[in-house]
PDB file of C-alpha atoms and ligand atoms in Angstrom:
ATOM      1  CA  MET Y  19     -41.921   5.324 -21.216  1.00  0.00           C
ATOM      2  CA  GLY Y  20     -38.187   4.849 -20.675  1.00  0.00           C
ATOM      3  CA  SER Y  21     -36.170   1.932 -21.990  1.00  0.00           C
ATOM      4  CA  TRP Y  22     -36.332  -0.019 -18.715  1.00  0.00           C
ATOM      5  CA  ALA Y  23     -39.561  -1.778 -19.770  1.00  0.00           C
ATOM      6  CA  ARG Y  24     -38.008  -3.581 -22.752  1.00  0.00           C
ATOM      7  CA  GLY Y  25     -37.227  -7.063 -21.455  1.00  0.00           C
ATOM      8  CA  ALA Y  26     -38.766  -6.378 -18.032  1.00  0.00           C
ATOM      9  CA  THR Y  27     -41.399  -8.645 -16.491  1.00  0.00           C
ATOM     10  CA  VAL Y  28     -44.311  -7.033 -14.654  1.00  0.00           C
ATOM     11  CA  ALA Y  29     -47.366  -8.652 -13.041  1.00  0.00           C
ATOM     12  CA  VAL Y  30     -50.543  -6.568 -13.241  1.00  0.00           C
ATOM     13  CA  THR Y  31     -53.689  -7.596 -11.368  1.00  0.00           C
ATOM     14  CA  GLY Y  32     -57.016  -6.251 -12.600  1.00  0.00           C
ATOM     15  CA  ALA Y  33     -55.641  -6.221 -16.145  1.00  0.00           C
ATOM     16  CA  SER Y  34     -58.972  -7.142 -17.752  1.00  0.00           C
ATOM     17  CA  SER Y  35     -60.520  -3.683 -17.391  1.00  0.00           C
ATOM     18  CA  GLY Y  36     -60.132   0.015 -16.646  1.00  0.00           C
ATOM     19  CA  ILE Y  37     -56.916   1.245 -15.060  1.00  0.00           C
ATOM     20  CA  GLY Y  38     -55.205  -2.158 -14.919  1.00  0.00           C
ATOM     21  CA  ARG Y  39     -55.848  -2.754 -18.611  1.00  0.00           C
ATOM     22  CA  ALA Y  40     -54.383   0.659 -19.445  1.00  0.00           C
ATOM     23  CA  VAL Y  41     -51.277  -0.149 -17.369  1.00  0.00           C
ATOM     24  CA  ALA Y  42     -50.860  -3.520 -19.103  1.00  0.00           C
ATOM     25  CA  CYS Y  43     -51.201  -1.876 -22.549  1.00  0.00           C
ATOM     26  CA  ARG Y  44     -48.612   0.794 -21.766  1.00  0.00           C
ATOM     27  CA  LEU Y  45     -46.128  -1.775 -20.461  1.00  0.00           C
ATOM     28  CA  ALA Y  46     -46.585  -4.209 -23.343  1.00  0.00           C
ATOM     29  CA  THR Y  47     -46.328  -1.371 -25.861  1.00  0.00           C
ATOM     30  CA  ALA Y  48     -43.005  -0.446 -24.267  1.00  0.00           C
ATOM     31  CA  GLY Y  49     -41.714  -4.014 -24.677  1.00  0.00           C
ATOM     32  CA  ALA Y  50     -42.412  -5.605 -21.278  1.00  0.00           C
ATOM     33  CA  THR Y  51     -43.718  -9.091 -20.626  1.00  0.00           C
ATOM     34  CA  VAL Y  52     -46.938  -8.526 -18.692  1.00  0.00           C
ATOM     35  CA  LEU Y  53     -48.399 -11.271 -16.529  1.00  0.00           C
ATOM     36  CA  ALA Y  54     -52.006 -10.119 -16.722  1.00  0.00           C
ATOM     37  CA  VAL Y  55     -54.162 -11.324 -13.831  1.00  0.00           C
ATOM     38  CA  ALA Y  56     -57.976 -11.216 -13.582  1.00  0.00           C
ATOM     39  CA  ARG Y  57     -60.962 -13.579 -13.462  1.00  0.00           C
ATOM     40  CA  ARG Y  58     -62.319 -12.850 -16.958  1.00  0.00           C
ATOM     41  CA  GLY Y  59     -60.215 -14.977 -19.285  1.00  0.00           C
ATOM     42  CA  ASP Y  60     -61.982 -13.733 -22.421  1.00  0.00           C
ATOM     43  CA  GLU Y  61     -60.950 -10.140 -21.694  1.00  0.00           C
ATOM     44  CA  LEU Y  62     -57.376 -11.201 -20.973  1.00  0.00           C
ATOM     45  CA  SER Y  63     -57.195 -13.284 -24.163  1.00  0.00           C
ATOM     46  CA  ALA Y  64     -58.438 -10.310 -26.201  1.00  0.00           C
ATOM     47  CA  LEU Y  65     -55.727  -8.158 -24.616  1.00  0.00           C
ATOM     48  CA  ALA Y  66     -53.044 -10.781 -25.295  1.00  0.00           C
ATOM     49  CA  ALA Y  67     -54.164 -11.023 -28.937  1.00  0.00           C
ATOM     50  CA  GLU Y  68     -53.617  -7.269 -29.372  1.00  0.00           C
ATOM     51  CA  PHE Y  69     -49.922  -7.770 -28.664  1.00  0.00           C
ATOM     52  CA  ALA Y  70     -49.394 -11.255 -30.123  1.00  0.00           C
ATOM     53  CA  ASP Y  71     -47.974 -10.090 -33.456  1.00  0.00           C
ATOM     54  CA  ALA Y  72     -46.928  -6.594 -32.529  1.00  0.00           C
ATOM     55  CA  GLY Y  73     -43.255  -7.534 -32.236  1.00  0.00           C
ATOM     56  CA  GLY Y  74     -42.882  -5.757 -28.898  1.00  0.00           C
ATOM     57  CA  GLY Y  75     -43.957  -6.890 -25.483  1.00  0.00           C
ATOM     58  CA  LEU Y  76     -46.114  -9.809 -24.566  1.00  0.00           C
ATOM     59  CA  VAL Y  77     -49.283 -10.183 -22.505  1.00  0.00           C
ATOM     60  CA  VAL Y  78     -49.536 -13.527 -20.693  1.00  0.00           C
ATOM     61  CA  PRO Y  79     -53.063 -14.169 -19.366  1.00  0.00           C
ATOM     62  CA  VAL Y  80     -53.229 -15.573 -15.838  1.00  0.00           C
ATOM     63  CA  VAL Y  81     -56.894 -16.262 -15.187  1.00  0.00           C
ATOM     64  CA  ALA Y  82     -57.230 -16.144 -11.410  1.00  0.00           C
ATOM     65  CA  ASP Y  83     -59.132 -14.679  -8.503  1.00  0.00           C
ATOM     66  CA  VAL Y  84     -56.694 -12.649  -6.410  1.00  0.00           C
ATOM     67  CA  THR Y  85     -58.499 -13.725  -3.226  1.00  0.00           C
ATOM     68  CA  ASP Y  86     -57.813 -17.403  -3.948  1.00  0.00           C
ATOM     69  CA  PRO Y  87     -55.005 -18.474  -1.578  1.00  0.00           C
ATOM     70  CA  ALA Y  88     -53.460 -20.485  -4.449  1.00  0.00           C
ATOM     71  CA  THR Y  89     -53.107 -17.466  -6.752  1.00  0.00           C
ATOM     72  CA  PRO Y  90     -49.746 -16.079  -5.548  1.00  0.00           C
ATOM     73  CA  ARG Y  91     -48.050 -19.501  -5.988  1.00  0.00           C
ATOM     74  CA  ARG Y  92     -49.686 -19.956  -9.386  1.00  0.00           C
ATOM     75  CA  LEU Y  93     -48.399 -16.579 -10.481  1.00  0.00           C
ATOM     76  CA  SER Y  94     -44.974 -17.462  -9.149  1.00  0.00           C
ATOM     77  CA  ALA Y  95     -45.023 -20.679 -11.235  1.00  0.00           C
ATOM     78  CA  VAL Y  96     -45.965 -18.721 -14.375  1.00  0.00           C
ATOM     79  CA  LEU Y  97     -43.126 -16.321 -13.634  1.00  0.00           C
ATOM     80  CA  GLU Y  98     -40.685 -19.260 -13.463  1.00  0.00           C
ATOM     81  CA  GLN Y  99     -41.689 -20.184 -17.029  1.00  0.00           C
ATOM     82  CA  HIS Y 100     -40.538 -16.718 -18.109  1.00  0.00           C
ATOM     83  CA  SER Y 101     -37.611 -14.789 -16.639  1.00  0.00           C
ATOM     84  CA  GLY Y 102     -38.074 -15.861 -12.994  1.00  0.00           C
ATOM     85  CA  ARG Y 103     -37.357 -12.286 -11.941  1.00  0.00           C
ATOM     86  CA  LEU Y 104     -40.024  -9.704 -11.374  1.00  0.00           C
ATOM     87  CA  ASP Y 105     -39.349  -6.068 -12.195  1.00  0.00           C
ATOM     88  CA  GLY Y 106     -42.765  -4.878 -11.062  1.00  0.00           C
ATOM     89  CA  LEU Y 107     -45.974  -5.890  -9.332  1.00  0.00           C
ATOM     90  CA  VAL Y 108     -49.006  -3.675  -9.929  1.00  0.00           C
ATOM     91  CA  ASN Y 109     -51.883  -4.347  -7.546  1.00  0.00           C
ATOM     92  CA  CYS Y 110     -54.803  -2.888  -9.449  1.00  0.00           C
ATOM     93  CA  ALA Y 111     -57.584  -5.435  -8.866  1.00  0.00           C
ATOM     94  CA  GLY Y 112     -60.119  -3.741  -6.646  1.00  0.00           C
ATOM     95  CA  LEU Y 113     -63.583  -4.112  -5.206  1.00  0.00           C
ATOM     96  CA  ALA Y 114     -65.811  -1.136  -4.370  1.00  0.00           C
ATOM     97  CA  ARG Y 115     -69.141  -1.398  -2.560  1.00  0.00           C
ATOM     98  CA  PHE Y 116     -70.662   1.963  -1.659  1.00  0.00           C
ATOM     99  CA  ALA Y 117     -73.257   2.243   1.117  1.00  0.00           C
ATOM    100  CA  SER Y 118     -73.995   4.401   4.147  1.00  0.00           C
ATOM    101  CA  ILE Y 119     -73.090   2.805   7.445  1.00  0.00           C
ATOM    102  CA  ASP Y 120     -76.748   2.226   8.364  1.00  0.00           C
ATOM    103  CA  SER Y 121     -77.392   0.180   5.243  1.00  0.00           C
ATOM    104  CA  ALA Y 122     -73.958  -1.393   4.671  1.00  0.00           C
ATOM    105  CA  ASP Y 123     -73.535  -5.166   4.569  1.00  0.00           C
ATOM    106  CA  LEU Y 124     -70.461  -5.827   6.707  1.00  0.00           C
ATOM    107  CA  GLU Y 125     -69.697  -8.903   4.604  1.00  0.00           C
ATOM    108  CA  ASP Y 126     -68.914  -6.425   1.839  1.00  0.00           C
ATOM    109  CA  LEU Y 127     -66.230  -5.000   4.125  1.00  0.00           C
ATOM    110  CA  ASP Y 128     -64.683  -8.471   4.410  1.00  0.00           C
ATOM    111  CA  ARG Y 129     -64.838  -8.869   0.627  1.00  0.00           C
ATOM    112  CA  MET Y 130     -63.250  -5.435   0.032  1.00  0.00           C
ATOM    113  CA  LEU Y 131     -60.488  -6.143   2.546  1.00  0.00           C
ATOM    114  CA  ALA Y 132     -59.835  -9.486   0.834  1.00  0.00           C
ATOM    115  CA  VAL Y 133     -59.375  -7.909  -2.613  1.00  0.00           C
ATOM    116  CA  ASN Y 134     -57.971  -4.480  -1.710  1.00  0.00           C
ATOM    117  CA  VAL Y 135     -55.638  -5.401   1.181  1.00  0.00           C
ATOM    118  CA  ARG Y 136     -55.133  -9.123   1.753  1.00  0.00           C
ATOM    119  CA  ALA Y 137     -54.501  -9.987  -1.899  1.00  0.00           C
ATOM    120  CA  PRO Y 138     -51.760  -7.342  -2.383  1.00  0.00           C
ATOM    121  CA  ALA Y 139     -50.148  -8.464   0.899  1.00  0.00           C
ATOM    122  CA  ALA Y 140     -50.233 -12.135  -0.136  1.00  0.00           C
ATOM    123  CA  LEU Y 141     -48.837 -11.394  -3.595  1.00  0.00           C
ATOM    124  CA  ILE Y 142     -46.014  -9.254  -2.207  1.00  0.00           C
ATOM    125  CA  GLN Y 143     -45.170 -11.958   0.355  1.00  0.00           C
ATOM    126  CA  VAL Y 144     -44.886 -14.784  -2.173  1.00  0.00           C
ATOM    127  CA  LEU Y 145     -43.310 -12.774  -4.995  1.00  0.00           C
ATOM    128  CA  LEU Y 146     -40.756 -11.011  -2.790  1.00  0.00           C
ATOM    129  CA  PRO Y 147     -37.764 -13.213  -3.734  1.00  0.00           C
ATOM    130  CA  ALA Y 148     -38.431 -12.545  -7.440  1.00  0.00           C
ATOM    131  CA  LEU Y 149     -38.866  -8.810  -6.758  1.00  0.00           C
ATOM    132  CA  ARG Y 150     -35.645  -8.738  -4.728  1.00  0.00           C
ATOM    133  CA  ALA Y 151     -33.746 -10.561  -7.476  1.00  0.00           C
ATOM    134  CA  ALA Y 152     -34.657  -7.769  -9.893  1.00  0.00           C
ATOM    135  CA  ASP Y 153     -34.525  -4.793  -7.483  1.00  0.00           C
ATOM    136  CA  GLY Y 154     -38.126  -4.494  -8.567  1.00  0.00           C
ATOM    137  CA  SER Y 155     -40.962  -2.411  -7.226  1.00  0.00           C
ATOM    138  CA  VAL Y 156     -44.599  -2.575  -6.196  1.00  0.00           C
ATOM    139  CA  VAL Y 157     -47.284  -0.079  -7.153  1.00  0.00           C
ATOM    140  CA  THR Y 158     -50.718  -0.445  -5.582  1.00  0.00           C
ATOM    141  CA  VAL Y 159     -53.734   1.434  -6.914  1.00  0.00           C
ATOM    142  CA  THR Y 160     -55.538   2.757  -3.848  1.00  0.00           C
ATOM    143  CA  SER Y 161     -57.995   5.713  -3.755  1.00  0.00           C
ATOM    144  CA  ILE Y 162     -58.401   9.193  -2.321  1.00  0.00           C
ATOM    145  CA  GLY Y 163     -61.208   7.458  -0.414  1.00  0.00           C
ATOM    146  CA  GLY Y 164     -58.379   6.150   1.743  1.00  0.00           C
ATOM    147  CA  VAL Y 165     -57.087   9.640   2.512  1.00  0.00           C
ATOM    148  CA  VAL Y 166     -60.023  12.048   2.860  1.00  0.00           C
ATOM    149  CA  ALA Y 167     -63.508  11.624   4.347  1.00  0.00           C
ATOM    150  CA  MET Y 168     -65.902   9.675   2.118  1.00  0.00           C
ATOM    151  CA  PRO Y 169     -69.374   9.769   3.658  1.00  0.00           C
ATOM    152  CA  ASP Y 170     -71.588   6.947   2.358  1.00  0.00           C
ATOM    153  CA  ARG Y 171     -68.556   4.926   1.308  1.00  0.00           C
ATOM    154  CA  ALA Y 172     -66.621   4.763   4.582  1.00  0.00           C
ATOM    155  CA  LEU Y 173     -65.985   1.018   4.376  1.00  0.00           C
ATOM    156  CA  TYR Y 174     -64.427   1.250   0.910  1.00  0.00           C
ATOM    157  CA  GLY Y 175     -62.346   4.174   2.198  1.00  0.00           C
ATOM    158  CA  ALA Y 176     -61.213   2.119   5.194  1.00  0.00           C
ATOM    159  CA  SER Y 177     -59.989  -0.679   2.922  1.00  0.00           C
ATOM    160  CA  LYS Y 178     -58.070   1.789   0.762  1.00  0.00           C
ATOM    161  CA  ALA Y 179     -56.612   3.517   3.855  1.00  0.00           C
ATOM    162  CA  ALA Y 180     -55.297   0.109   4.900  1.00  0.00           C
ATOM    163  CA  ALA Y 181     -53.713  -0.309   1.456  1.00  0.00           C
ATOM    164  CA  ASN Y 182     -52.052   3.107   1.826  1.00  0.00           C
ATOM    165  CA  SER Y 183     -50.717   2.103   5.241  1.00  0.00           C
ATOM    166  CA  LEU Y 184     -49.414  -1.203   3.860  1.00  0.00           C
ATOM    167  CA  THR Y 185     -47.578   0.764   1.165  1.00  0.00           C
ATOM    168  CA  ARG Y 186     -45.826   3.130   3.566  1.00  0.00           C
ATOM    169  CA  SER Y 187     -44.807   0.471   6.089  1.00  0.00           C
ATOM    170  CA  LEU Y 188     -43.567  -1.996   3.470  1.00  0.00           C
ATOM    171  CA  ALA Y 189     -41.601   0.785   1.779  1.00  0.00           C
ATOM    172  CA  HIS Y 190     -39.533   1.042   4.967  1.00  0.00           C
ATOM    173  CA  GLU Y 191     -39.434  -2.697   5.590  1.00  0.00           C
ATOM    174  CA  LEU Y 192     -38.264  -3.648   2.098  1.00  0.00           C
ATOM    175  CA  ALA Y 193     -35.811  -0.785   1.477  1.00  0.00           C
ATOM    176  CA  PRO Y 194     -33.278  -0.474   0.028  1.00  0.00           C
ATOM    177  CA  GLY Y 195     -33.981  -3.392  -2.346  1.00  0.00           C
ATOM    178  CA  VAL Y 196     -37.649  -3.197  -3.285  1.00  0.00           C
ATOM    179  CA  ARG Y 197     -39.516   0.087  -3.697  1.00  0.00           C
ATOM    180  CA  VAL Y 198     -43.202   0.206  -2.670  1.00  0.00           C
ATOM    181  CA  ASN Y 199     -45.485   3.023  -3.822  1.00  0.00           C
ATOM    182  CA  ALA Y 200     -49.152   3.744  -4.438  1.00  0.00           C
ATOM    183  CA  VAL Y 201     -51.156   5.834  -6.840  1.00  0.00           C
ATOM    184  CA  VAL Y 202     -54.174   7.419  -5.228  1.00  0.00           C
ATOM    185  CA  PRO Y 203     -56.824   8.173  -7.864  1.00  0.00           C
ATOM    186  CA  GLY Y 204     -59.915  10.313  -7.645  1.00  0.00           C
ATOM    187  CA  ALA Y 205     -62.878   9.670  -9.948  1.00  0.00           C
ATOM    188  CA  VAL Y 206     -61.786   7.747 -13.053  1.00  0.00           C
ATOM    189  CA  ASP Y 207     -64.215   6.767 -15.795  1.00  0.00           C
ATOM    190  CA  THR Y 208     -64.155   2.957 -15.704  1.00  0.00           C
ATOM    191  CA  PRO Y 209     -66.699   0.109 -15.560  1.00  0.00           C
ATOM    192  CA  MET Y 210     -66.307   0.204 -11.754  1.00  0.00           C
ATOM    193  CA  TYR Y 211     -69.251   2.635 -11.601  1.00  0.00           C
ATOM    194  CA  ALA Y 212     -71.599  -0.013 -12.988  1.00  0.00           C
ATOM    195  CA  ASP Y 213     -70.807  -2.366 -10.102  1.00  0.00           C
ATOM    196  CA  LEU Y 214     -70.918  -0.395  -6.857  1.00  0.00           C
ATOM    197  CA  GLY Y 215     -74.035  -1.999  -5.426  1.00  0.00           C
ATOM    198  CA  LEU Y 216     -76.030   1.213  -6.114  1.00  0.00           C
ATOM    199  CA  ASP Y 217     -79.111   1.578  -8.317  1.00  0.00           C
ATOM    200  CA  GLU Y 218     -78.980   3.596 -11.538  1.00  0.00           C
ATOM    201  CA  LYS Y 219     -80.374   6.775  -9.938  1.00  0.00           C
ATOM    202  CA  ASP Y 220     -77.892   6.761  -7.045  1.00  0.00           C
ATOM    203  CA  THR Y 221     -75.007   5.967  -9.423  1.00  0.00           C
ATOM    204  CA  ALA Y 222     -75.975   8.927 -11.624  1.00  0.00           C
ATOM    205  CA  ALA Y 223     -76.209  11.216  -8.546  1.00  0.00           C
ATOM    206  CA  LEU Y 224     -72.818   9.977  -7.339  1.00  0.00           C
ATOM    207  CA  ARG Y 225     -71.178  10.658 -10.705  1.00  0.00           C
ATOM    208  CA  GLU Y 226     -72.764  14.122 -10.890  1.00  0.00           C
ATOM    209  CA  GLY Y 227     -71.435  14.932  -7.405  1.00  0.00           C
ATOM    210  CA  LEU Y 228     -67.949  13.669  -8.254  1.00  0.00           C
ATOM    211  CA  LEU Y 229     -67.845  15.766 -11.416  1.00  0.00           C
ATOM    212  CA  ARG Y 230     -69.041  18.869  -9.559  1.00  0.00           C
ATOM    213  CA  THR Y 231     -66.310  18.515  -6.918  1.00  0.00           C
ATOM    214  CA  THR Y 232     -63.457  17.791  -9.344  1.00  0.00           C
ATOM    215  CA  PRO Y 233     -61.741  21.122 -10.169  1.00  0.00           C
ATOM    216  CA  MET Y 234     -60.441  19.831 -13.521  1.00  0.00           C
ATOM    217  CA  GLY Y 235     -64.080  19.477 -14.588  1.00  0.00           C
ATOM    218  CA  ARG Y 236     -63.906  15.933 -15.924  1.00  0.00           C
ATOM    219  CA  PHE Y 237     -63.477  12.361 -14.813  1.00  0.00           C
ATOM    220  CA  GLY Y 238     -59.987  10.956 -15.166  1.00  0.00           C
ATOM    221  CA  GLN Y 239     -59.321   8.463 -17.939  1.00  0.00           C
ATOM    222  CA  PRO Y 240     -57.589   5.150 -17.132  1.00  0.00           C
ATOM    223  CA  ASP Y 241     -54.489   6.339 -18.954  1.00  0.00           C
ATOM    224  CA  ASP Y 242     -54.258   9.448 -16.709  1.00  0.00           C
ATOM    225  CA  VAL Y 243     -53.483   7.008 -13.894  1.00  0.00           C
ATOM    226  CA  ALA Y 244     -51.595   4.367 -15.897  1.00  0.00           C
ATOM    227  CA  GLY Y 245     -48.888   6.852 -16.868  1.00  0.00           C
ATOM    228  CA  TYR Y 246     -48.066   7.503 -13.218  1.00  0.00           C
ATOM    229  CA  VAL Y 247     -48.057   3.797 -12.394  1.00  0.00           C
ATOM    230  CA  CYS Y 248     -45.449   3.287 -15.119  1.00  0.00           C
ATOM    231  CA  THR Y 249     -43.433   6.301 -13.943  1.00  0.00           C
ATOM    232  CA  LEU Y 250     -43.276   4.864 -10.429  1.00  0.00           C
ATOM    233  CA  LEU Y 251     -42.207   1.473 -11.792  1.00  0.00           C
ATOM    234  CA  ASP Y 252     -39.406   3.033 -13.857  1.00  0.00           C
ATOM    235  CA  PRO Y 253     -36.171   2.751 -11.818  1.00  0.00           C
ATOM    236  CA  HIS Y 254     -34.451   5.334 -14.026  1.00  0.00           C
ATOM    237  CA  VAL Y 255     -36.990   8.010 -13.110  1.00  0.00           C
ATOM    238  CA  SER Y 256     -38.235   6.868  -9.684  1.00  0.00           C
ATOM    239  CA  GLY Y 257     -35.218   4.999  -8.299  1.00  0.00           C
ATOM    240  CA  TRP Y 258     -35.252   7.124  -5.124  1.00  0.00           C
ATOM    241  CA  VAL Y 259     -39.039   7.139  -4.706  1.00  0.00           C
ATOM    242  CA  THR Y 260     -40.494   4.755  -2.158  1.00  0.00           C
ATOM    243  CA  GLY Y 261     -43.387   5.037   0.289  1.00  0.00           C
ATOM    244  CA  ALA Y 262     -44.997   7.666  -1.941  1.00  0.00           C
ATOM    245  CA  LEU Y 263     -48.767   8.005  -2.216  1.00  0.00           C
ATOM    246  CA  VAL Y 264     -49.190   9.876  -5.487  1.00  0.00           C
ATOM    247  CA  THR Y 265     -52.539  11.632  -5.731  1.00  0.00           C
ATOM    248  CA  ILE Y 266     -54.054  11.776  -9.233  1.00  0.00           C
ATOM    249  CA  ASP Y 267     -57.517  13.221  -8.810  1.00  0.00           C
ATOM    250  CA  GLY Y 268     -58.059  16.301 -10.962  1.00  0.00           C
ATOM    251  CA  GLY Y 269     -57.583  18.435  -7.851  1.00  0.00           C
ATOM    252  CA  ARG Y 270     -60.484  16.918  -5.947  1.00  0.00           C
ATOM    253  CA  SER Y 271     -58.682  16.432  -2.617  1.00  0.00           C
ATOM    254  CA  ALA Y 272     -56.620  19.634  -2.806  1.00  0.00           C
TER     255      ALA Y 272
HETATM  256  N1  NAP L  13     -62.591   4.199 -11.130  1.00  0.00           N
HETATM  257  C1  NAP L  13     -62.360   4.990 -10.118  1.00  0.00           C
HETATM  258  O1  NAP L  13     -62.961   6.075  -9.982  1.00  0.00           O
HETATM  259  C2  NAP L  13     -61.340   4.615  -9.084  1.00  0.00           C
HETATM  260  C3  NAP L  13     -60.970   5.594  -8.154  1.00  0.00           C
HETATM  261  C4  NAP L  13     -60.022   5.283  -7.201  1.00  0.00           C
HETATM  262  C5  NAP L  13     -59.464   4.027  -7.169  1.00  0.00           C
HETATM  263  N2  NAP L  13     -59.842   3.097  -8.074  1.00  0.00           N
HETATM  264  C6  NAP L  13     -59.234   1.773  -7.982  1.00  0.00           C
HETATM  265  O2  NAP L  13     -58.651   1.436  -9.218  1.00  0.00           O
HETATM  266  C7  NAP L  13     -58.539   0.017  -9.314  1.00  0.00           C
HETATM  267  C8  NAP L  13     -59.009  -0.431 -10.687  1.00  0.00           C
HETATM  268  O3  NAP L  13     -60.399  -0.169 -10.798  1.00  0.00           O
HETATM  269  P1  NAP L  13     -61.070   0.373 -12.138  1.00  0.00           P
HETATM  270  O4  NAP L  13     -61.671   1.682 -11.828  1.00  0.00           O
HETATM  271  O5  NAP L  13     -60.149   0.223 -13.272  1.00  0.00           O
HETATM  272  O6  NAP L  13     -62.309  -0.648 -12.228  1.00  0.00           O
HETATM  273  P2  NAP L  13     -62.682  -1.837 -13.223  1.00  0.00           P
HETATM  274  O7  NAP L  13     -62.589  -1.369 -14.626  1.00  0.00           O
HETATM  275  O8  NAP L  13     -63.979  -2.346 -12.723  1.00  0.00           O
HETATM  276  O9  NAP L  13     -61.530  -2.902 -12.975  1.00  0.00           O
HETATM  277  C9  NAP L  13     -61.472  -3.684 -11.816  1.00  0.00           C
HETATM  278  C10 NAP L  13     -60.487  -4.813 -12.089  1.00  0.00           C
HETATM  279  O10 NAP L  13     -60.301  -5.580 -10.909  1.00  0.00           O
HETATM  280  C11 NAP L  13     -60.375  -6.945 -11.263  1.00  0.00           C
HETATM  281  N3  NAP L  13     -60.824  -7.719 -10.102  1.00  0.00           N
HETATM  282  C12 NAP L  13     -61.798  -7.417  -9.220  1.00  0.00           C
HETATM  283  N4  NAP L  13     -61.919  -8.381  -8.311  1.00  0.00           N
HETATM  284  C13 NAP L  13     -60.988  -9.330  -8.619  1.00  0.00           C
HETATM  285  C14 NAP L  13     -60.635 -10.580  -8.066  1.00  0.00           C
HETATM  286  N5  NAP L  13     -61.249 -11.052  -6.976  1.00  0.00           N
HETATM  287  N6  NAP L  13     -59.625 -11.286  -8.638  1.00  0.00           N
HETATM  288  C15 NAP L  13     -59.002 -10.826  -9.734  1.00  0.00           C
HETATM  289  N7  NAP L  13     -59.301  -9.627 -10.307  1.00  0.00           N
HETATM  290  C16 NAP L  13     -60.290  -8.909  -9.757  1.00  0.00           C
HETATM  291  C17 NAP L  13     -61.394  -6.996 -12.404  1.00  0.00           C
HETATM  292  O11 NAP L  13     -61.177  -8.134 -13.210  1.00  0.00           O
HETATM  293  P3  NAP L  13     -62.193  -9.377 -13.345  1.00  0.00           P
HETATM  294  O12 NAP L  13     -63.579  -8.877 -13.129  1.00  0.00           O
HETATM  295  O13 NAP L  13     -61.928  -9.874 -14.737  1.00  0.00           O
HETATM  296  O14 NAP L  13     -61.728 -10.337 -12.312  1.00  0.00           O
HETATM  297  C18 NAP L  13     -60.986  -5.749 -13.180  1.00  0.00           C
HETATM  298  O15 NAP L  13     -59.919  -6.046 -14.050  1.00  0.00           O
HETATM  299  C19 NAP L  13     -59.344  -0.550  -8.149  1.00  0.00           C
HETATM  300  O16 NAP L  13     -58.454  -0.938  -7.129  1.00  0.00           O
HETATM  301  C20 NAP L  13     -60.202   0.625  -7.709  1.00  0.00           C
HETATM  302  O17 NAP L  13     -60.545   0.541  -6.357  1.00  0.00           O
HETATM  303  C21 NAP L  13     -60.769   3.354  -9.041  1.00  0.00           C
END
């Protein structure tokens, strides 16, 4: 990663696991202060400990539910204890519930919208002055489920399509000061697959189908996505990139 990260401050939601954890690790390794947000404090503390004596960046655990209306202000207060400026906001916390429309619980749609759409919007709204002060940028982790048809997971796809739309519109609204982009992953091997609301047999069938339809012949790894998140954050490389939805899916949607 370029030199921009040394001394930068970046908030990463969903930093306790999977893609968000990989993003936090990359940023801290490059010398950034990472405000790491998730509900599982033990996972965040373990991550912070990895960087405590490394002499580079810092991971600051912020144990919070992103759907809690108090979370954006809390994060803002933590930011004030550090630099007060925010070079990047990575919205990686996500909720996925997969079900066909005839069996779906519509309350799951509300829950997915709360985590995947409302929380990023609320965080951007409250943290905007700090992002503007730094000419910072936002990267939201959406999904190809928000771009192409996803039978049997239409509601998840709808929430991610909304996150893609938020990205494009805010890119226009906040230019030229704050860049707003999204990475759009295909199937990435993370603990998310253990928590989709499917039984073991259906989860195995889903994974087999995803593998079969991914031309690169493997699941992505969290770091396959994290590298692009960091590239989009980097103003030296991506200073003229805003409103981009960067597909990282092993060719699945091509
Ligand atoms: N894996 C894939 O195939 C795939 C594909 C496309 C897009 N994505 C997207 O990638 C993002 C990261 O998912 P992942 O695959 O890395 O899954 P993961 O390993 O299960 O990570 C999900 C993260 O979201 C956090 N989170 C969930 N609800 C939260 C809440 N209410 N408040 C705070 N944090 C919350 C979790 O932390 P706590 O449980 O500690 O709160 C965890 O850190 C998600 O937005 C997901 O939709 C994943």
